[in-house]
mmCIF file of C-alpha atoms in Angstrom:
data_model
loop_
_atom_site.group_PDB
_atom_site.id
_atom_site.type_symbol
_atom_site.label_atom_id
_atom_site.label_comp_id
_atom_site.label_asym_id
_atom_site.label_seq_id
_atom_site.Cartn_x
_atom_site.Cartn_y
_atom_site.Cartn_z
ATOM 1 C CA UNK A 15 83.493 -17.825 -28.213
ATOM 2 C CA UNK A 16 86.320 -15.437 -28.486
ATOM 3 C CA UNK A 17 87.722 -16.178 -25.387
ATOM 4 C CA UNK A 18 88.567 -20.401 -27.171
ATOM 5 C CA UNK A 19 91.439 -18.602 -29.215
ATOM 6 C CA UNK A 20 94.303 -20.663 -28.252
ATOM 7 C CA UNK A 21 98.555 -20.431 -28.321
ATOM 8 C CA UNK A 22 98.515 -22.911 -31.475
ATOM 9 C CA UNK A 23 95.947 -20.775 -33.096
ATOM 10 C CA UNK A 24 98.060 -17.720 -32.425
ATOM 11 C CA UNK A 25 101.443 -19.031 -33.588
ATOM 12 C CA UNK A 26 99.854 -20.708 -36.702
ATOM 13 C CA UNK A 27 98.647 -17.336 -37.607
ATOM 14 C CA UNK A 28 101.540 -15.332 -37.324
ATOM 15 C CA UNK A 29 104.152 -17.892 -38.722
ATOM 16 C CA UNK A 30 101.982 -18.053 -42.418
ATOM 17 C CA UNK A 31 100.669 -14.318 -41.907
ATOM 18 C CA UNK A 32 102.118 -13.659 -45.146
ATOM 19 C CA UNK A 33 100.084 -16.611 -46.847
ATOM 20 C CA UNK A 34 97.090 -14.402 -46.294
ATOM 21 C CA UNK A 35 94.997 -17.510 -46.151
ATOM 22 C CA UNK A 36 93.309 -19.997 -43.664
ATOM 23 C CA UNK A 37 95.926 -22.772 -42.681
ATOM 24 C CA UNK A 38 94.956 -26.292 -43.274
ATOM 25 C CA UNK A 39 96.390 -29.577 -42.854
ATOM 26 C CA UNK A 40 95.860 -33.058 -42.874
ATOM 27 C CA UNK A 41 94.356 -32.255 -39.138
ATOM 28 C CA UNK A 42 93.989 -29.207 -38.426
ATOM 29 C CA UNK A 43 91.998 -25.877 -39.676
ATOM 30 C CA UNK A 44 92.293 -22.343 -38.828
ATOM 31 C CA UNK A 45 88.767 -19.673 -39.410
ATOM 32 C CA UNK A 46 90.735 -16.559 -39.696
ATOM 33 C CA UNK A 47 88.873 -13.771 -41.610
ATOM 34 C CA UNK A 48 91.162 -11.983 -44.748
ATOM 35 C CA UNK A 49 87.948 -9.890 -45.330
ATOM 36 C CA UNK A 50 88.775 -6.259 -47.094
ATOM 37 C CA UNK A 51 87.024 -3.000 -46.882
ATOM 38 C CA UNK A 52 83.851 -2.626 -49.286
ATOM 39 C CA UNK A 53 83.623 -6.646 -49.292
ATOM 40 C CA UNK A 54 79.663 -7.376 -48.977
ATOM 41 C CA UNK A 55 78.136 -10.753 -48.864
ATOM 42 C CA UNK A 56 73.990 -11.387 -49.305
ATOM 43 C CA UNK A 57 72.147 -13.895 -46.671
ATOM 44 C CA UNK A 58 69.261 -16.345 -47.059
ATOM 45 C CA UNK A 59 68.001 -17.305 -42.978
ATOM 46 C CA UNK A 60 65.203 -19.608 -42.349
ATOM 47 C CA UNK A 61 64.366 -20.573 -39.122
ATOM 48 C CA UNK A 62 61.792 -23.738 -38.658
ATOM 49 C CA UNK A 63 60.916 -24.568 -35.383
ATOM 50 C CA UNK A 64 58.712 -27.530 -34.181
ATOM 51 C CA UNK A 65 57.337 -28.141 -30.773
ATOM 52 C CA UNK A 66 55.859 -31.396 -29.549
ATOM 53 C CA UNK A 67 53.822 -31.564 -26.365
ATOM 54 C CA UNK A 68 52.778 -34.409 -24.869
ATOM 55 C CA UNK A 69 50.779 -36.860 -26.802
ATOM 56 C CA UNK A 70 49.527 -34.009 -29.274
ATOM 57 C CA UNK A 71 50.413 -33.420 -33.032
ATOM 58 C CA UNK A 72 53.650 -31.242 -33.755
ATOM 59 C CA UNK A 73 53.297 -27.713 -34.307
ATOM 60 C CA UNK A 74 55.797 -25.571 -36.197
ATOM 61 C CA UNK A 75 56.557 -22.209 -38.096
ATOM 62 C CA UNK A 76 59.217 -21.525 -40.709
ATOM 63 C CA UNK A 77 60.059 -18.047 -41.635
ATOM 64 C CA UNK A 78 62.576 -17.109 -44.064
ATOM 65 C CA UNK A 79 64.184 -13.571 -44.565
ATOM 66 C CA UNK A 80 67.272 -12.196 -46.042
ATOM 67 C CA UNK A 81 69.990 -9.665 -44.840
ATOM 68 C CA UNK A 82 73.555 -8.441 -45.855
ATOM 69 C CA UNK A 83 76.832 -8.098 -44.484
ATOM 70 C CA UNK A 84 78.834 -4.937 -45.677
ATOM 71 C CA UNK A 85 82.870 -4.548 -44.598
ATOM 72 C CA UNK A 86 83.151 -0.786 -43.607
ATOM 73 C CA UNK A 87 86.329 -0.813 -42.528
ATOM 74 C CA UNK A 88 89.601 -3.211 -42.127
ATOM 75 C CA UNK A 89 92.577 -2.622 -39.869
ATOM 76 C CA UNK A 90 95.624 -4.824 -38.607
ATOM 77 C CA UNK A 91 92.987 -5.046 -35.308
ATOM 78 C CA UNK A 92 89.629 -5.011 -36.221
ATOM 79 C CA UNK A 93 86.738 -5.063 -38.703
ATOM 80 C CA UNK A 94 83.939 -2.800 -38.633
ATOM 81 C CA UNK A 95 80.592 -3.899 -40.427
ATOM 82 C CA UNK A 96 77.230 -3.178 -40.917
ATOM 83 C CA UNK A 97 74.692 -5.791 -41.064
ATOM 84 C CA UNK A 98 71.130 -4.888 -42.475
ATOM 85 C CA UNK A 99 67.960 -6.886 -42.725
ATOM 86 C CA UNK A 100 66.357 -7.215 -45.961
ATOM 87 C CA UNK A 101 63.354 -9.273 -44.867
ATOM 88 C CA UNK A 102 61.443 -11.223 -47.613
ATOM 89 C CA UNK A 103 57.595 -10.577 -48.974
ATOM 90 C CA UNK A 104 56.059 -12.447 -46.096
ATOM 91 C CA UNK A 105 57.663 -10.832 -43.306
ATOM 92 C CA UNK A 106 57.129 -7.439 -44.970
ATOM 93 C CA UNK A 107 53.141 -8.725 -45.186
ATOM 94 C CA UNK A 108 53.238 -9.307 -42.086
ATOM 95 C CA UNK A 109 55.053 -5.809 -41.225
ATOM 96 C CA UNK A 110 51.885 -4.162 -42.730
ATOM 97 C CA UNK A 111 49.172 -5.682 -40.448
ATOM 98 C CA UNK A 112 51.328 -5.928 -37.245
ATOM 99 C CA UNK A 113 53.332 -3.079 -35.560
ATOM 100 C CA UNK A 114 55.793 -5.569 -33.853
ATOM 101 C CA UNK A 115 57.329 -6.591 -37.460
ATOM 102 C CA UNK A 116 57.905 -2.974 -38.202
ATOM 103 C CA UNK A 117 60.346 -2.834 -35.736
ATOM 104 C CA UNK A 118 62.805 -4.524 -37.295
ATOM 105 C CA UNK A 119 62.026 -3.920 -41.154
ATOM 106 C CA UNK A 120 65.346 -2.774 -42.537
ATOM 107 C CA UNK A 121 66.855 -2.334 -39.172
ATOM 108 C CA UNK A 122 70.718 -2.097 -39.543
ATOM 109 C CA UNK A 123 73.150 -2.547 -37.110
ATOM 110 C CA UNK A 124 77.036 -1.729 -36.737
ATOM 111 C CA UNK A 125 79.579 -3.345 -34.875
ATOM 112 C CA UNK A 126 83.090 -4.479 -34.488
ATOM 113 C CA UNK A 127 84.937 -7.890 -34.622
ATOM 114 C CA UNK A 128 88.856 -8.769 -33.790
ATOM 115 C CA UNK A 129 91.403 -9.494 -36.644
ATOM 116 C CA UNK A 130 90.272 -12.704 -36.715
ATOM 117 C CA UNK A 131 86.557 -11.903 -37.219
ATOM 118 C CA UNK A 132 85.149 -12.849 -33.973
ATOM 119 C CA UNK A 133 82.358 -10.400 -32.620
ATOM 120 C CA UNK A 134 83.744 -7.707 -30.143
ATOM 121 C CA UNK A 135 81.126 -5.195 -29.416
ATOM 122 C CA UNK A 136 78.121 -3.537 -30.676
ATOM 123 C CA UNK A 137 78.223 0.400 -32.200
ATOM 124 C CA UNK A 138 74.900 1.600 -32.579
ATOM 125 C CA UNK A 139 73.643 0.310 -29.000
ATOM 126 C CA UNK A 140 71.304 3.128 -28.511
ATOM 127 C CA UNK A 141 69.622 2.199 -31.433
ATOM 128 C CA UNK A 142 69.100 -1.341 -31.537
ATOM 129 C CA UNK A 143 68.533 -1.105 -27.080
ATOM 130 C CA UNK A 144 65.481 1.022 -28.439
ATOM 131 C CA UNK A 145 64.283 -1.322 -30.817
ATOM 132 C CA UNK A 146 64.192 -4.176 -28.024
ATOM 133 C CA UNK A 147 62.186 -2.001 -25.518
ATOM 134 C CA UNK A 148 59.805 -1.644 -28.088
ATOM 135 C CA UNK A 149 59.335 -4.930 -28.473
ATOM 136 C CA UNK A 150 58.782 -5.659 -25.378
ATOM 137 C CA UNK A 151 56.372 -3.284 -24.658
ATOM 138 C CA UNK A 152 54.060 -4.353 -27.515
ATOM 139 C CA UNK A 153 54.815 -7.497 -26.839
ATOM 140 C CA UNK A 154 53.985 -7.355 -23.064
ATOM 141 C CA UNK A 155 50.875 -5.409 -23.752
ATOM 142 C CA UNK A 156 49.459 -7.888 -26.420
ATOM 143 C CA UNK A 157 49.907 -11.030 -23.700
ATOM 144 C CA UNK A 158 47.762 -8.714 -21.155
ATOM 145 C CA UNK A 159 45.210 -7.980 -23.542
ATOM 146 C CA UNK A 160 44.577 -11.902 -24.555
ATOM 147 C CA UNK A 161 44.878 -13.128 -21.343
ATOM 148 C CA UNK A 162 42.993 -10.315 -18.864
ATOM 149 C CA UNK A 163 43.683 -12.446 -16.106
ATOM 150 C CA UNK A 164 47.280 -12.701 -16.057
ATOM 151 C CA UNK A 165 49.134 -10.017 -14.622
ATOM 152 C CA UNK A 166 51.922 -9.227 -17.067
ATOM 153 C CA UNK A 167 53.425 -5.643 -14.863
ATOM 154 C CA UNK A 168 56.097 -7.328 -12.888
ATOM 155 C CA UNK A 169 57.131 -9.444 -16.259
ATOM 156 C CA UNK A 170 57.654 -6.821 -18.378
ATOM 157 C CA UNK A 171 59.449 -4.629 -15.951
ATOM 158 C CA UNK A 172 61.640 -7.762 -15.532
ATOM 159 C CA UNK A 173 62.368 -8.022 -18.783
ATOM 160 C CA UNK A 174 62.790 -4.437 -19.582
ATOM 161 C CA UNK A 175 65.232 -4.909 -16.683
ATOM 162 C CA UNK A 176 67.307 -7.843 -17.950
ATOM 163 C CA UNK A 177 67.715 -6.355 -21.721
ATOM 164 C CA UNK A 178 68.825 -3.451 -20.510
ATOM 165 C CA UNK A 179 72.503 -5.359 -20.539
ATOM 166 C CA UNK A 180 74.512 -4.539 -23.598
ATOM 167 C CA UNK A 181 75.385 -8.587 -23.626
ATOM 168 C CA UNK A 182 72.039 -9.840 -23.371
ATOM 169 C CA UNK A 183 71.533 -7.893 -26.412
ATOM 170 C CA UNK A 184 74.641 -8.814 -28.302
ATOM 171 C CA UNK A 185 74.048 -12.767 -27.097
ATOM 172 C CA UNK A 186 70.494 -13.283 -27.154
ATOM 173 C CA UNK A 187 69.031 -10.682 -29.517
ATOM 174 C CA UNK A 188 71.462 -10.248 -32.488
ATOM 175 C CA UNK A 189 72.107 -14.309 -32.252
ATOM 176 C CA UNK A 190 72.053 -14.496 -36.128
ATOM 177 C CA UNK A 191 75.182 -11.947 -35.495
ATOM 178 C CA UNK A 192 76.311 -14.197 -33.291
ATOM 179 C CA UNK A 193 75.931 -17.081 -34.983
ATOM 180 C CA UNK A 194 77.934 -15.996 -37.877
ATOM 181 C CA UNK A 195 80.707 -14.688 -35.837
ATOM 182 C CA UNK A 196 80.970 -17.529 -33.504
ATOM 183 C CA UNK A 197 83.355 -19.678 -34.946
ATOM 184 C CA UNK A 198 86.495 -17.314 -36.064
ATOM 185 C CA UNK A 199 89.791 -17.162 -34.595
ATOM 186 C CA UNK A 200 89.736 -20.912 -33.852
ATOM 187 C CA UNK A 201 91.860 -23.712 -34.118
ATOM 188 C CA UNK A 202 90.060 -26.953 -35.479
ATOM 189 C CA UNK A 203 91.156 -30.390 -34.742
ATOM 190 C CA UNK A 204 90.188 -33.577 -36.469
ATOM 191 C CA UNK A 205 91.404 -36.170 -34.422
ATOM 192 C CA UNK A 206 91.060 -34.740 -31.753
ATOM 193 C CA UNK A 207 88.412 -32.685 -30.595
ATOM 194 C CA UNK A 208 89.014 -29.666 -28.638
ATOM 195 C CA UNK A 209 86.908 -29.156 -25.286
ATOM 196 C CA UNK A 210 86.459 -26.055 -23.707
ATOM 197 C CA UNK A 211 84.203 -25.486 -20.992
ATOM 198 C CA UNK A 212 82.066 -22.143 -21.214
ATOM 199 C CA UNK A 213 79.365 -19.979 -19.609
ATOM 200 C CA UNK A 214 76.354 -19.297 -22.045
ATOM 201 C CA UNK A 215 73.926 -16.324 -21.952
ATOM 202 C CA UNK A 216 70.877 -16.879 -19.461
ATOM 203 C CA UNK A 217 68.137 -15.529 -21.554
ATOM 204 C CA UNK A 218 65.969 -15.017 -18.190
ATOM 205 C CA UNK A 219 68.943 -12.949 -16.458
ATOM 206 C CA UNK A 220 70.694 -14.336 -13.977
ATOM 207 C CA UNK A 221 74.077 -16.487 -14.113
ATOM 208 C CA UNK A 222 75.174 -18.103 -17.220
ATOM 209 C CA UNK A 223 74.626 -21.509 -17.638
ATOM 210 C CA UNK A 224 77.702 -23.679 -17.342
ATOM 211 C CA UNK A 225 78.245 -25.507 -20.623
ATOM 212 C CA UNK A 226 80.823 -27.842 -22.552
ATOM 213 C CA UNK A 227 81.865 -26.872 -26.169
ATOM 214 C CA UNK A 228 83.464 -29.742 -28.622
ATOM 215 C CA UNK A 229 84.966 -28.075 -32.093
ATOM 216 C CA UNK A 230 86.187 -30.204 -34.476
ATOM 217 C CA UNK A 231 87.630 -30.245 -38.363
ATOM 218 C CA UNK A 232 85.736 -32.197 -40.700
ATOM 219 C CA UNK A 233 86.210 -31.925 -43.954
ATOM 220 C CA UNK A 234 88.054 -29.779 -47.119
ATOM 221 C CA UNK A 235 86.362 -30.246 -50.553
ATOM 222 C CA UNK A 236 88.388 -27.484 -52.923
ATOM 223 C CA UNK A 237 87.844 -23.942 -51.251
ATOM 224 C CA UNK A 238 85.390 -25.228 -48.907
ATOM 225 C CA UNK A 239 86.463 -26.196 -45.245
ATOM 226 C CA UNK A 240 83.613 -27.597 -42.924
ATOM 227 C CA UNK A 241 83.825 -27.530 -38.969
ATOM 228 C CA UNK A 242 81.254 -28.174 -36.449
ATOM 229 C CA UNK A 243 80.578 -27.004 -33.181
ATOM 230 C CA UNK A 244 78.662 -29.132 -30.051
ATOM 231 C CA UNK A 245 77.570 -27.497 -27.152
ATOM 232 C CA UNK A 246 75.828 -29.189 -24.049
ATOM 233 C CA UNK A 247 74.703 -27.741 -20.947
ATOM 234 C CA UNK A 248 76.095 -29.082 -17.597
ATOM 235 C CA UNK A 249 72.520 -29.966 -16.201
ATOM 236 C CA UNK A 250 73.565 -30.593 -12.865
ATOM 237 C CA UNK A 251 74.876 -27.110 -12.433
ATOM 238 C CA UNK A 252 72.554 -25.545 -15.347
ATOM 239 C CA UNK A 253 69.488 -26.974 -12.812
ATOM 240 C CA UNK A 254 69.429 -24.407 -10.161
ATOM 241 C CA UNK A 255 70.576 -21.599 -11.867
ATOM 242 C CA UNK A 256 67.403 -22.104 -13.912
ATOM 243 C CA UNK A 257 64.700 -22.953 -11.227
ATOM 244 C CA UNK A 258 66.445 -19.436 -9.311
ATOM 245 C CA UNK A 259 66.107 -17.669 -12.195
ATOM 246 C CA UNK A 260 62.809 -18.231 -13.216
ATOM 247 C CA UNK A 261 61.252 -18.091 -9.935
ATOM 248 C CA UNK A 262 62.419 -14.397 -9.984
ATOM 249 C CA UNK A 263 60.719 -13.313 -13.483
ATOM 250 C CA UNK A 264 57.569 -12.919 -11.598
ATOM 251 C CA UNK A 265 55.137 -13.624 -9.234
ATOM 252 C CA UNK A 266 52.967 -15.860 -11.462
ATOM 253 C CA UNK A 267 56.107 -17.504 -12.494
ATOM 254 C CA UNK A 268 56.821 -18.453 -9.070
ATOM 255 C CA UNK A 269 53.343 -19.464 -8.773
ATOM 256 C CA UNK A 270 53.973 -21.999 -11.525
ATOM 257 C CA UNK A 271 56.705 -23.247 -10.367
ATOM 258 C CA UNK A 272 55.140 -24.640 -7.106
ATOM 259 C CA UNK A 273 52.666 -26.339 -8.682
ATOM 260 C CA UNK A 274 54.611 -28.367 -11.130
ATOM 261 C CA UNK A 275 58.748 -28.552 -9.587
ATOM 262 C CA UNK A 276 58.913 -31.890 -11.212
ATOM 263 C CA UNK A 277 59.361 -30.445 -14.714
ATOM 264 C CA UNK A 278 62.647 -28.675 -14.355
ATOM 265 C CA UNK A 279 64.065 -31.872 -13.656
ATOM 266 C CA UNK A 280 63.409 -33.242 -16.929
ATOM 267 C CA UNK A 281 65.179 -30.040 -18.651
ATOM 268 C CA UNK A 282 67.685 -30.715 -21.582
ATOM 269 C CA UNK A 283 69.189 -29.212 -24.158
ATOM 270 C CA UNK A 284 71.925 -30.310 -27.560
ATOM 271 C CA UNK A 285 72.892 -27.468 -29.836
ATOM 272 C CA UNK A 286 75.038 -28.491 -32.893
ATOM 273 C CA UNK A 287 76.307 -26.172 -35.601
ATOM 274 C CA UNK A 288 77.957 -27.023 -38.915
ATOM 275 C CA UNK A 289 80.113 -24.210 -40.526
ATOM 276 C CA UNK A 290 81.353 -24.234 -44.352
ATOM 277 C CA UNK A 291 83.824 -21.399 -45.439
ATOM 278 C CA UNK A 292 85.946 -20.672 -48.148
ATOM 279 C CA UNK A 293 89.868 -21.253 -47.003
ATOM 280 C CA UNK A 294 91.389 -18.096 -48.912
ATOM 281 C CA UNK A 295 88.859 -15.423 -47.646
ATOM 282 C CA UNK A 296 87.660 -16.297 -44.698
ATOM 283 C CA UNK A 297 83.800 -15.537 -45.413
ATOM 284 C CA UNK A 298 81.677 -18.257 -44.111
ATOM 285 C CA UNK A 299 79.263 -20.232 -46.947
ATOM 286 C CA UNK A 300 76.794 -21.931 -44.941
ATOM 287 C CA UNK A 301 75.771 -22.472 -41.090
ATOM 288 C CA UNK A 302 73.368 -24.774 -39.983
ATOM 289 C CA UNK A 303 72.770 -25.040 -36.585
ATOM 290 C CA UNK A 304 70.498 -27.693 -35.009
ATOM 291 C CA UNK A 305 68.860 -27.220 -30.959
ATOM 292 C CA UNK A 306 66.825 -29.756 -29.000
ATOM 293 C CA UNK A 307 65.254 -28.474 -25.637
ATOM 294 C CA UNK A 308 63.476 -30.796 -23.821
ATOM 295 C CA UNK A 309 61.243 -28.956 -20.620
ATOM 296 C CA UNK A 310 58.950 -31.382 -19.146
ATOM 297 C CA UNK A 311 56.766 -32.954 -21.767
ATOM 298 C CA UNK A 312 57.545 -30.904 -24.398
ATOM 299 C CA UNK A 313 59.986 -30.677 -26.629
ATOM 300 C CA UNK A 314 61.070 -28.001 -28.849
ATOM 301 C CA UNK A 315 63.541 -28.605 -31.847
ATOM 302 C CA UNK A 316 64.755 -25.087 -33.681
ATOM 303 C CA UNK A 317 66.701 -25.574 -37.183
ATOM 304 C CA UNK A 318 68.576 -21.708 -38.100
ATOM 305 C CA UNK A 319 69.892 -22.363 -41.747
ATOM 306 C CA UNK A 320 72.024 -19.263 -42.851
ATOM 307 C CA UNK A 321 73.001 -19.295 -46.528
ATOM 308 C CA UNK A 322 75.574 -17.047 -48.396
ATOM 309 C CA UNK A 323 75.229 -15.856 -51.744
#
């Protein structure tokens, strides 16, 4: 998202520098952050996802944990910060009768954003690339052992493969990161929406998907500015990217695919975020991003809710 930074955004920014504040108007709205070292914020996240299937009854899960934001350093260029996971008494319950939670009980992770508070680049790589190969591997290991038939070896190797890339990690693995840091260094229009066409992660590894992006102003109440964010995926491009890219996960995948084509056709997906910040810091107040995937028959609808105290 750092890439949608445009010349209006730029010359906004360094024509009221001084103001040390987000500019709004009538129409438009800058997220610029005017964070300072030491500045910490706390964070409520719950995630509720619900999957229908067919003609059956729903099924969903909500979890809710907590983590912090801590500013460790501010320059004319950059922000570094340190982001740590707090999670709450259920995940730690579950931490205590499953290895794979333990993984990422207190887990804390460093990286850098731009002046504006957009995400640049992980620090502690090493660290956190560990943590995912763990996962993986237990992960892996505990699909083989439920289901002795399937053969999970080329899988796992696959995917050991694929998040070995430092932006698969960054995009697809620290997405409450990314989530947060998203939506700075933007211009936001009220009338008139910008469009920007972009390339989105593919979680399975191969090319991004080709996507459209709308950002748009909404509203200012006080302190509190609120933009929002829609993101569709081109499907007639997004279509064979994703049949070629699952085919080559595994054998078994490929398998699958032959014996039911007809249900990547019916792929979809709508991803809509709402962001509230505070106009003289810059710190973001609430996110709440809504996704619909439809695969086939089933549909899967994933609410992330990220609260800051």
């Amino acid at each position: 998202m750092k890439n949608l930074i445009s010349l209006s955004l730029f010359f906004t920014i360094f024509t009221f520098s001084l103001k040390a504040q987000n500019i709004v108007t009538d129409s438009t709205a800058t997220l610029v952050a005017y964070w300072e070292k030491g500045d910490t914020r706390s964070l409520i996240i719950e995630k509720t996802n619900i999957k229908y299937n067919g003609d059956n009854k729903p099924t969903g899960s909500n979890i809710k944990y907590e983590a912090s934001i801590k500013v460790l350093d501010a320059t004319d260029s950059s922000y570094t910060l340190a982001w740590k996971y707090h999670p709450s008494k259920d995940f730690e319950k579950m931490a205590s009768v499953d290895p794979y939670y333990q993984l990422f009980t207190d887990a804390e992770i460093y990286y850098v954003t731009d002046e504006n508070g957009s995400f640049d680049s992980l620090l502690n790589y090493a660290q956190v690339h560990e943590i995912v190969k763990k996962s993986i591997n237990y992960l892996s290991d505990l699909a083989a052992s439920n289901n002795p038939d399937v053969q999970m070896t080329d899988m796992k190797a696959k995917l050991l493969e694929i998040f070995s890339n430092r932006e698969m990690i960054e995009q697809i693995v620290l997405k409450d990161i990314a989530i947060v840091h998203n939506y700075y260094g933007i211009l936001y229009n009220k009338n008139n929406p910008e469009q920007y066409d972009a390339l989105l992660s593919n979680f399975m590894g191969g090319e991004p998907f080709p996507a459209s992006i709308f950002l748009q102003y909404i509203d200012k109440k006080g302190d509190d500015i609120s933009v929002s964010s829609k993101q569709y995926l081109d499907k007639e491009k997004t279509l064979p990217i994703l049949i070629s890219s699952f085919k080559k996960l595994s054998k078994e995948a490929e398998e699958e695919f032959s014996k039911s084509p007809e249900i990547f056709t019916k792929f979809e997906m709508d991803d809509k975020t709402i962001i509230t910040f505070s106009q003289n810091t810059g710190w973001i107040k609430r996110i709440q991003n809504d996704k619909a995937v439809n695969f086939g028959d089933t549909k899967k609808v994933e609410q992330t809710l990220i609260t800051f105290q």
